[in-house]
Amino acid sequence: MFGKISSRLLGISLLVVIAGCNKTDTGGAIDAGGSATAPTPAVIQGACPQVYLLDGTSTYRTYAKGAKDDPTKIVYQASLADTTRQCVQNESQLVMTVVVQGRVVAGPAGGAGTVNLPIRVAATDGKNTLYSELTQYPVDVQGGSVQFIFTKADIALPGGAGDFAKIYVGFDEGPAKKKK
């Protein structure tokens, strides 16, 4: 009896191992797309630049008209928390998708409505800005708070940029810069 059970377990174990060998591990990468006629480009996670949230730009507040820095006049408060990214290498560029999780909370002067969050994604090599774009991201707040997912796709960096570039995501109330 134990011989039959052992043989079956061995057979099932071998099937699991063989199936595991045929599975492609994406390392938690975001789906890069592709189709039957156009194969998916190589996803390069090892050379994908890190995404950083800076303390001074990871929170954002809007105030009632005429109020500034008065906690009782906050309409909305937003924060950015977790990030992830995916890079796809083509012939001449490293193309990134950056995803950031955030939260918006209605303040004492706020309520249900839509808030436009000024989210900037920028890439730098330490000396030069490789990419910078400001997006006005609308978030519909119903009730007290809501979580959101911000996705910025098609961030094109020069080939080989992954070794030295850093990606910064944060709130930015400054003028919109054109992407390079």
PDB file of N, CA, C and O in Angstrom, residues 37-99:
ATOM      1  N   THR A  37       0.989  38.646 -33.053  1.00  0.00           N
ATOM      2  CA  THR A  37       1.784  39.126 -34.185  1.00  0.00           C
ATOM      3  C   THR A  37       2.979  39.962 -33.748  1.00  0.00           C
ATOM      4  O   THR A  37       3.942  40.072 -34.471  1.00  0.00           O
ATOM      5  N   ALA A  38       2.902  40.585 -32.580  1.00  0.00           N
ATOM      6  CA  ALA A  38       4.023  41.395 -32.070  1.00  0.00           C
ATOM      7  C   ALA A  38       4.405  40.861 -30.706  1.00  0.00           C
ATOM      8  O   ALA A  38       3.694  41.095 -29.733  1.00  0.00           O
ATOM      9  N   PRO A  39       5.501  40.127 -30.604  1.00  0.00           N
ATOM     10  CA  PRO A  39       5.874  39.558 -29.314  1.00  0.00           C
ATOM     11  C   PRO A  39       6.183  40.630 -28.282  1.00  0.00           C
ATOM     12  O   PRO A  39       6.576  41.741 -28.622  1.00  0.00           O
ATOM     13  N   THR A  40       5.993  40.274 -27.033  1.00  0.00           N
ATOM     14  CA  THR A  40       6.262  41.174 -25.927  1.00  0.00           C
ATOM     15  C   THR A  40       7.758  41.425 -25.814  1.00  0.00           C
ATOM     16  O   THR A  40       8.549  40.484 -25.800  1.00  0.00           O
ATOM     17  N   PRO A  41       8.190  42.700 -25.749  1.00  0.00           N
ATOM     18  CA  PRO A  41       9.614  42.987 -25.574  1.00  0.00           C
ATOM     19  C   PRO A  41      10.102  42.466 -24.226  1.00  0.00           C
ATOM     20  O   PRO A  41       9.320  42.206 -23.330  1.00  0.00           O
ATOM     21  N   ALA A  42      11.397  42.346 -24.118  1.00  0.00           N
ATOM     22  CA  ALA A  42      11.986  41.822 -22.882  1.00  0.00           C
ATOM     23  C   ALA A  42      11.776  42.785 -21.731  1.00  0.00           C
ATOM     24  O   ALA A  42      12.056  43.971 -21.836  1.00  0.00           O
ATOM     25  N   VAL A  43      11.259  42.268 -20.633  1.00  0.00           N
ATOM     26  CA  VAL A  43      11.091  43.058 -19.417  1.00  0.00           C
ATOM     27  C   VAL A  43      12.397  42.950 -18.641  1.00  0.00           C
ATOM     28  O   VAL A  43      12.851  41.862 -18.324  1.00  0.00           O
ATOM     29  N   ILE A  44      12.994  44.099 -18.353  1.00  0.00           N
ATOM     30  CA  ILE A  44      14.298  44.145 -17.701  1.00  0.00           C
ATOM     31  C   ILE A  44      14.125  44.724 -16.305  1.00  0.00           C
ATOM     32  O   ILE A  44      14.165  45.933 -16.123  1.00  0.00           O
ATOM     33  N   GLN A  45      13.893  43.886 -15.302  1.00  0.00           N
ATOM     34  CA  GLN A  45      13.704  44.394 -13.951  1.00  0.00           C
ATOM     35  C   GLN A  45      15.033  44.712 -13.265  1.00  0.00           C
ATOM     36  O   GLN A  45      15.117  45.631 -12.475  1.00  0.00           O
ATOM     37  N   GLY A  46      16.082  43.953 -13.547  1.00  0.00           N
ATOM     38  CA  GLY A  46      17.360  44.152 -12.871  1.00  0.00           C
ATOM     39  C   GLY A  46      17.965  45.516 -13.148  1.00  0.00           C
ATOM     40  O   GLY A  46      18.631  46.095 -12.297  1.00  0.00           O
ATOM     41  N   ALA A  47      17.766  46.059 -14.339  1.00  0.00           N
ATOM     42  CA  ALA A  47      18.323  47.352 -14.711  1.00  0.00           C
ATOM     43  C   ALA A  47      17.286  48.469 -14.635  1.00  0.00           C
ATOM     44  O   ALA A  47      17.524  49.565 -15.116  1.00  0.00           O
ATOM     45  N   CYS A  48      16.157  48.200 -14.038  1.00  0.00           N
ATOM     46  CA  CYS A  48      15.082  49.182 -13.939  1.00  0.00           C
ATOM     47  C   CYS A  48      15.388  50.145 -12.784  1.00  0.00           C
ATOM     48  O   CYS A  48      15.583  49.706 -11.651  1.00  0.00           O
ATOM     49  N   PRO A  49      15.436  51.460 -13.052  1.00  0.00           N
ATOM     50  CA  PRO A  49      15.775  52.420 -11.993  1.00  0.00           C
ATOM     51  C   PRO A  49      14.793  52.382 -10.825  1.00  0.00           C
ATOM     52  O   PRO A  49      13.609  52.132 -11.002  1.00  0.00           O
ATOM     53  N   GLN A  50      15.293  52.645  -9.637  1.00  0.00           N
ATOM     54  CA  GLN A  50      14.478  52.716  -8.434  1.00  0.00           C
ATOM     55  C   GLN A  50      13.559  53.936  -8.490  1.00  0.00           C
ATOM     56  O   GLN A  50      13.901  54.955  -9.075  1.00  0.00           O
ATOM     57  N   VAL A  51      12.409  53.825  -7.843  1.00  0.00           N
ATOM     58  CA  VAL A  51      11.465  54.933  -7.722  1.00  0.00           C
ATOM     59  C   VAL A  51      11.545  55.445  -6.288  1.00  0.00           C
ATOM     60  O   VAL A  51      11.485  54.665  -5.337  1.00  0.00           O
ATOM     61  N   TYR A  52      11.678  56.759  -6.150  1.00  0.00           N
ATOM     62  CA  TYR A  52      11.818  57.388  -4.834  1.00  0.00           C
ATOM     63  C   TYR A  52      10.685  58.366  -4.591  1.00  0.00           C
ATOM     64  O   TYR A  52      10.293  59.111  -5.494  1.00  0.00           O
ATOM     65  N   LEU A  53      10.174  58.364  -3.363  1.00  0.00           N
ATOM     66  CA  LEU A  53       9.220  59.365  -2.895  1.00  0.00           C
ATOM     67  C   LEU A  53       9.975  60.244  -1.910  1.00  0.00           C
ATOM     68  O   LEU A  53      10.514  59.741  -0.921  1.00  0.00           O
ATOM     69  N   LEU A  54      10.029  61.526  -2.163  1.00  0.00           N
ATOM     70  CA  LEU A  54      10.721  62.442  -1.263  1.00  0.00           C
ATOM     71  C   LEU A  54       9.759  62.940  -0.197  1.00  0.00           C
ATOM     72  O   LEU A  54       8.587  63.210  -0.473  1.00  0.00           O
ATOM     73  N   ASP A  55      10.265  63.075   1.034  1.00  0.00           N
ATOM     74  CA  ASP A  55       9.423  63.498   2.153  1.00  0.00           C
ATOM     75  C   ASP A  55       8.669  64.791   1.865  1.00  0.00           C
ATOM     76  O   ASP A  55       7.496  64.902   2.158  1.00  0.00           O
ATOM     77  N   GLY A  56       9.312  65.760   1.279  1.00  0.00           N
ATOM     78  CA  GLY A  56       8.680  67.051   1.038  1.00  0.00           C
ATOM     79  C   GLY A  56       7.642  67.053  -0.058  1.00  0.00           C
ATOM     80  O   GLY A  56       6.854  67.996  -0.169  1.00  0.00           O
ATOM     81  N   THR A  57       7.603  66.007  -0.889  1.00  0.00           N
ATOM     82  CA  THR A  57       6.651  65.990  -2.000  1.00  0.00           C
ATOM     83  C   THR A  57       5.680  64.810  -1.948  1.00  0.00           C
ATOM     84  O   THR A  57       4.926  64.615  -2.885  1.00  0.00           O
ATOM     85  N   SER A  58       5.683  64.050  -0.873  1.00  0.00           N
ATOM     86  CA  SER A  58       4.806  62.884  -0.815  1.00  0.00           C
ATOM     87  C   SER A  58       3.455  63.183  -0.173  1.00  0.00           C
ATOM     88  O   SER A  58       2.603  62.307  -0.086  1.00  0.00           O
ATOM     89  N   THR A  59       3.249  64.421   0.282  1.00  0.00           N
ATOM     90  CA  THR A  59       1.935  64.830   0.797  1.00  0.00           C
ATOM     91  C   THR A  59       1.504  66.118   0.111  1.00  0.00           C
ATOM     92  O   THR A  59       2.325  66.908  -0.359  1.00  0.00           O
ATOM     93  N   TYR A  60       0.190  66.315   0.053  1.00  0.00           N
ATOM     94  CA  TYR A  60      -0.373  67.474  -0.642  1.00  0.00           C
ATOM     95  C   TYR A  60      -1.649  67.871   0.077  1.00  0.00           C
ATOM     96  O   TYR A  60      -2.463  67.018   0.441  1.00  0.00           O
ATOM     97  N   ARG A  61      -1.820  69.169   0.284  1.00  0.00           N
ATOM     98  CA  ARG A  61      -3.043  69.677   0.935  1.00  0.00           C
ATOM     99  C   ARG A  61      -3.644  70.798   0.105  1.00  0.00           C
ATOM    100  O   ARG A  61      -2.930  71.618  -0.453  1.00  0.00           O
ATOM    101  N   THR A  62      -4.972  70.813   0.079  1.00  0.00           N
ATOM    102  CA  THR A  62      -5.685  71.952  -0.481  1.00  0.00           C
ATOM    103  C   THR A  62      -6.471  72.593   0.651  1.00  0.00           C
ATOM    104  O   THR A  62      -6.978  71.902   1.541  1.00  0.00           O
ATOM    105  N   TYR A  63      -6.531  73.922   0.623  1.00  0.00           N
ATOM    106  CA  TYR A  63      -7.188  74.682   1.683  1.00  0.00           C
ATOM    107  C   TYR A  63      -8.384  75.446   1.123  1.00  0.00           C
ATOM    108  O   TYR A  63      -8.445  75.738  -0.076  1.00  0.00           O
ATOM    109  N   ALA A  64      -9.307  75.807   2.012  1.00  0.00           N
ATOM    110  CA  ALA A  64     -10.433  76.652   1.640  1.00  0.00           C
ATOM    111  C   ALA A  64      -9.892  78.006   1.185  1.00  0.00           C
ATOM    112  O   ALA A  64      -8.803  78.414   1.580  1.00  0.00           O
ATOM    113  N   LYS A  65     -10.645  78.690   0.353  1.00  0.00           N
ATOM    114  CA  LYS A  65     -10.198  79.984  -0.190  1.00  0.00           C
ATOM    115  C   LYS A  65      -9.740  80.926   0.921  1.00  0.00           C
ATOM    116  O   LYS A  65     -10.401  81.091   1.933  1.00  0.00           O
ATOM    117  N   GLY A  66      -8.581  81.513   0.673  1.00  0.00           N
ATOM    118  CA  GLY A  66      -8.042  82.483   1.617  1.00  0.00           C
ATOM    119  C   GLY A  66      -7.295  81.881   2.791  1.00  0.00           C
ATOM    120  O   GLY A  66      -6.657  82.598   3.542  1.00  0.00           O
ATOM    121  N   ALA A  67      -7.365  80.587   2.974  1.00  0.00           N
ATOM    122  CA  ALA A  67      -6.690  79.947   4.115  1.00  0.00           C
ATOM    123  C   ALA A  67      -5.397  79.302   3.639  1.00  0.00           C
ATOM    124  O   ALA A  67      -5.304  78.795   2.535  1.00  0.00           O
ATOM    125  N   LYS A  68      -4.405  79.327   4.492  1.00  0.00           N
ATOM    126  CA  LYS A  68      -3.127  78.666   4.203  1.00  0.00           C
ATOM    127  C   LYS A  68      -2.540  78.205   5.524  1.00  0.00           C
ATOM    128  O   LYS A  68      -2.453  78.978   6.473  1.00  0.00           O
ATOM    129  N   ASP A  69      -2.173  76.936   5.585  1.00  0.00           N
ATOM    130  CA  ASP A  69      -1.562  76.341   6.778  1.00  0.00           C
ATOM    131  C   ASP A  69      -2.465  76.346   8.010  1.00  0.00           C
ATOM    132  O   ASP A  69      -1.977  76.224   9.124  1.00  0.00           O
ATOM    133  N   ASP A  70      -3.771  76.493   7.819  1.00  0.00           N
ATOM    134  CA  ASP A  70      -4.722  76.408   8.928  1.00  0.00           C
ATOM    135  C   ASP A  70      -5.358  75.013   8.884  1.00  0.00           C
ATOM    136  O   ASP A  70      -6.130  74.702   7.969  1.00  0.00           O
ATOM    137  N   PRO A  71      -5.034  74.140   9.842  1.00  0.00           N
ATOM    138  CA  PRO A  71      -5.541  72.762   9.790  1.00  0.00           C
ATOM    139  C   PRO A  71      -7.067  72.656   9.800  1.00  0.00           C
ATOM    140  O   PRO A  71      -7.607  71.661   9.340  1.00  0.00           O
ATOM    141  N   THR A  72      -7.765  73.672  10.295  1.00  0.00           N
ATOM    142  CA  THR A  72      -9.222  73.620  10.300  1.00  0.00           C
ATOM    143  C   THR A  72      -9.819  73.966   8.936  1.00  0.00           C
ATOM    144  O   THR A  72     -11.011  73.794   8.725  1.00  0.00           O
ATOM    145  N   LYS A  73      -8.995  74.464   8.016  1.00  0.00           N
ATOM    146  CA  LYS A  73      -9.458  74.874   6.682  1.00  0.00           C
ATOM    147  C   LYS A  73      -8.988  73.925   5.573  1.00  0.00           C
ATOM    148  O   LYS A  73      -9.076  74.254   4.397  1.00  0.00           O
ATOM    149  N   ILE A  74      -8.482  72.736   5.947  1.00  0.00           N
ATOM    150  CA  ILE A  74      -8.044  71.767   4.941  1.00  0.00           C
ATOM    151  C   ILE A  74      -9.263  71.187   4.234  1.00  0.00           C
ATOM    152  O   ILE A  74     -10.202  70.719   4.869  1.00  0.00           O
ATOM    153  N   VAL A  75      -9.251  71.249   2.891  1.00  0.00           N
ATOM    154  CA  VAL A  75     -10.318  70.670   2.084  1.00  0.00           C
ATOM    155  C   VAL A  75      -9.993  69.203   1.810  1.00  0.00           C
ATOM    156  O   VAL A  75     -10.809  68.325   2.059  1.00  0.00           O
ATOM    157  N   TYR A  76      -8.794  68.937   1.284  1.00  0.00           N
ATOM    158  CA  TYR A  76      -8.332  67.573   1.027  1.00  0.00           C
ATOM    159  C   TYR A  76      -6.871  67.455   1.422  1.00  0.00           C
ATOM    160  O   TYR A  76      -6.101  68.416   1.302  1.00  0.00           O
ATOM    161  N   GLN A  77      -6.507  66.265   1.855  1.00  0.00           N
ATOM    162  CA  GLN A  77      -5.104  65.951   2.100  1.00  0.00           C
ATOM    163  C   GLN A  77      -4.813  64.635   1.395  1.00  0.00           C
ATOM    164  O   GLN A  77      -5.554  63.666   1.559  1.00  0.00           O
ATOM    165  N   ALA A  78      -3.736  64.618   0.602  1.00  0.00           N
ATOM    166  CA  ALA A  78      -3.370  63.413  -0.142  1.00  0.00           C
ATOM    167  C   ALA A  78      -1.961  62.990   0.230  1.00  0.00           C
ATOM    168  O   ALA A  78      -1.132  63.818   0.622  1.00  0.00           O
ATOM    169  N   SER A  79      -1.712  61.704   0.112  1.00  0.00           N
ATOM    170  CA  SER A  79      -0.367  61.186   0.366  1.00  0.00           C
ATOM    171  C   SER A  79      -0.060  60.070  -0.621  1.00  0.00           C
ATOM    172  O   SER A  79      -0.956  59.390  -1.111  1.00  0.00           O
ATOM    173  N   LEU A  80       1.225  59.913  -0.916  1.00  0.00           N
ATOM    174  CA  LEU A  80       1.718  58.833  -1.768  1.00  0.00           C
ATOM    175  C   LEU A  80       2.445  57.840  -0.880  1.00  0.00           C
ATOM    176  O   LEU A  80       3.127  58.234   0.067  1.00  0.00           O
ATOM    177  N   ALA A  81       2.322  56.547  -1.187  1.00  0.00           N
ATOM    178  CA  ALA A  81       2.929  55.545  -0.309  1.00  0.00           C
ATOM    179  C   ALA A  81       3.796  54.566  -1.083  1.00  0.00           C
ATOM    180  O   ALA A  81       4.986  54.777  -1.222  1.00  0.00           O
ATOM    181  N   ASP A  82       3.230  53.512  -1.597  1.00  0.00           N
ATOM    182  CA  ASP A  82       3.993  52.441  -2.228  1.00  0.00           C
ATOM    183  C   ASP A  82       4.174  52.683  -3.717  1.00  0.00           C
ATOM    184  O   ASP A  82       3.315  53.266  -4.371  1.00  0.00           O
ATOM    185  N   THR A  83       5.312  52.187  -4.254  1.00  0.00           N
ATOM    186  CA  THR A  83       5.600  52.324  -5.678  1.00  0.00           C
ATOM    187  C   THR A  83       6.049  50.985  -6.254  1.00  0.00           C
ATOM    188  O   THR A  83       6.509  50.109  -5.536  1.00  0.00           O
ATOM    189  N   THR A  84       5.906  50.875  -7.548  1.00  0.00           N
ATOM    190  CA  THR A  84       6.496  49.773  -8.296  1.00  0.00           C
ATOM    191  C   THR A  84       6.782  50.297  -9.694  1.00  0.00           C
ATOM    192  O   THR A  84       6.344  51.390 -10.062  1.00  0.00           O
ATOM    193  N   ARG A  85       7.533  49.515 -10.459  1.00  0.00           N
ATOM    194  CA  ARG A  85       7.864  49.955 -11.799  1.00  0.00           C
ATOM    195  C   ARG A  85       8.167  48.750 -12.661  1.00  0.00           C
ATOM    196  O   ARG A  85       8.391  47.651 -12.174  1.00  0.00           O
ATOM    197  N   GLN A  86       8.162  49.004 -13.972  1.00  0.00           N
ATOM    198  CA  GLN A  86       8.526  47.994 -14.952  1.00  0.00           C
ATOM    199  C   GLN A  86       9.312  48.678 -16.046  1.00  0.00           C
ATOM    200  O   GLN A  86       8.982  49.802 -16.433  1.00  0.00           O
ATOM    201  N   CYS A  87      10.328  48.027 -16.553  1.00  0.00           N
ATOM    202  CA  CYS A  87      11.124  48.564 -17.649  1.00  0.00           C
ATOM    203  C   CYS A  87      11.143  47.573 -18.798  1.00  0.00           C
ATOM    204  O   CYS A  87      11.243  46.370 -18.581  1.00  0.00           O
ATOM    205  N   VAL A  88      11.056  48.105 -19.995  1.00  0.00           N
ATOM    206  CA  VAL A  88      11.165  47.311 -21.213  1.00  0.00           C
ATOM    207  C   VAL A  88      12.267  47.948 -22.047  1.00  0.00           C
ATOM    208  O   VAL A  88      12.248  49.156 -22.298  1.00  0.00           O
ATOM    209  N   GLN A  89      13.230  47.136 -22.447  1.00  0.00           N
ATOM    210  CA  GLN A  89      14.357  47.628 -23.246  1.00  0.00           C
ATOM    211  C   GLN A  89      14.063  47.382 -24.713  1.00  0.00           C
ATOM    212  O   GLN A  89      13.706  46.283 -25.112  1.00  0.00           O
ATOM    213  N   ASN A  90      14.198  48.441 -25.535  1.00  0.00           N
ATOM    214  CA  ASN A  90      14.144  48.242 -26.985  1.00  0.00           C
ATOM    215  C   ASN A  90      15.508  48.607 -27.561  1.00  0.00           C
ATOM    216  O   ASN A  90      16.474  48.727 -26.800  1.00  0.00           O
ATOM    217  N   GLU A  91      15.594  48.835 -28.843  1.00  0.00           N
ATOM    218  CA  GLU A  91      16.893  49.067 -29.479  1.00  0.00           C
ATOM    219  C   GLU A  91      17.641  50.280 -28.914  1.00  0.00           C
ATOM    220  O   GLU A  91      18.855  50.260 -28.784  1.00  0.00           O
ATOM    221  N   SER A  92      16.926  51.341 -28.601  1.00  0.00           N
ATOM    222  CA  SER A  92      17.604  52.578 -28.212  1.00  0.00           C
ATOM    223  C   SER A  92      17.132  53.184 -26.895  1.00  0.00           C
ATOM    224  O   SER A  92      17.695  54.173 -26.450  1.00  0.00           O
ATOM    225  N   GLN A  93      16.094  52.627 -26.291  1.00  0.00           N
ATOM    226  CA  GLN A  93      15.517  53.243 -25.100  1.00  0.00           C
ATOM    227  C   GLN A  93      15.181  52.222 -24.031  1.00  0.00           C
ATOM    228  O   GLN A  93      14.971  51.047 -24.313  1.00  0.00           O
ATOM    229  N   LEU A  94      15.098  52.732 -22.826  1.00  0.00           N
ATOM    230  CA  LEU A  94      14.541  52.000 -21.698  1.00  0.00           C
ATOM    231  C   LEU A  94      13.191  52.661 -21.441  1.00  0.00           C
ATOM    232  O   LEU A  94      13.134  53.856 -21.128  1.00  0.00           O
ATOM    233  N   VAL A  95      12.101  51.934 -21.640  1.00  0.00           N
ATOM    234  CA  VAL A  95      10.761  52.504 -21.498  1.00  0.00           C
ATOM    235  C   VAL A  95      10.171  51.980 -20.194  1.00  0.00           C
ATOM    236  O   VAL A  95      10.095  50.779 -19.971  1.00  0.00           O
ATOM    237  N   MET A  96       9.747  52.917 -19.330  1.00  0.00           N
ATOM    238  CA  MET A  96       9.260  52.566 -17.997  1.00  0.00           C
ATOM    239  C   MET A  96       7.764  52.801 -17.847  1.00  0.00           C
ATOM    240  O   MET A  96       7.202  53.688 -18.488  1.00  0.00           O
ATOM    241  N   THR A  97       7.196  52.034 -16.940  1.00  0.00           N
ATOM    242  CA  THR A  97       5.864  52.292 -16.405  1.00  0.00           C
ATOM    243  C   THR A  97       6.038  52.389 -14.898  1.00  0.00           C
ATOM    244  O   THR A  97       6.628  51.502 -14.284  1.00  0.00           O
ATOM    245  N   VAL A  98       5.560  53.489 -14.324  1.00  0.00           N
ATOM    246  CA  VAL A  98       5.662  53.713 -12.879  1.00  0.00           C
ATOM    247  C   VAL A  98       4.254  53.694 -12.305  1.00  0.00           C
ATOM    248  O   VAL A  98       3.339  54.308 -12.856  1.00  0.00           O
ATOM    249  N   VAL A  99       4.087  52.983 -11.185  1.00  0.00           N
ATOM    250  CA  VAL A  99       2.783  52.884 -10.515  1.00  0.00           C
ATOM    251  C   VAL A  99       2.974  53.299  -9.061  1.00  0.00           C
ATOM    252  O   VAL A  99       3.903  52.842  -8.400  1.00  0.00           O
TER     253      VAL A  99
END
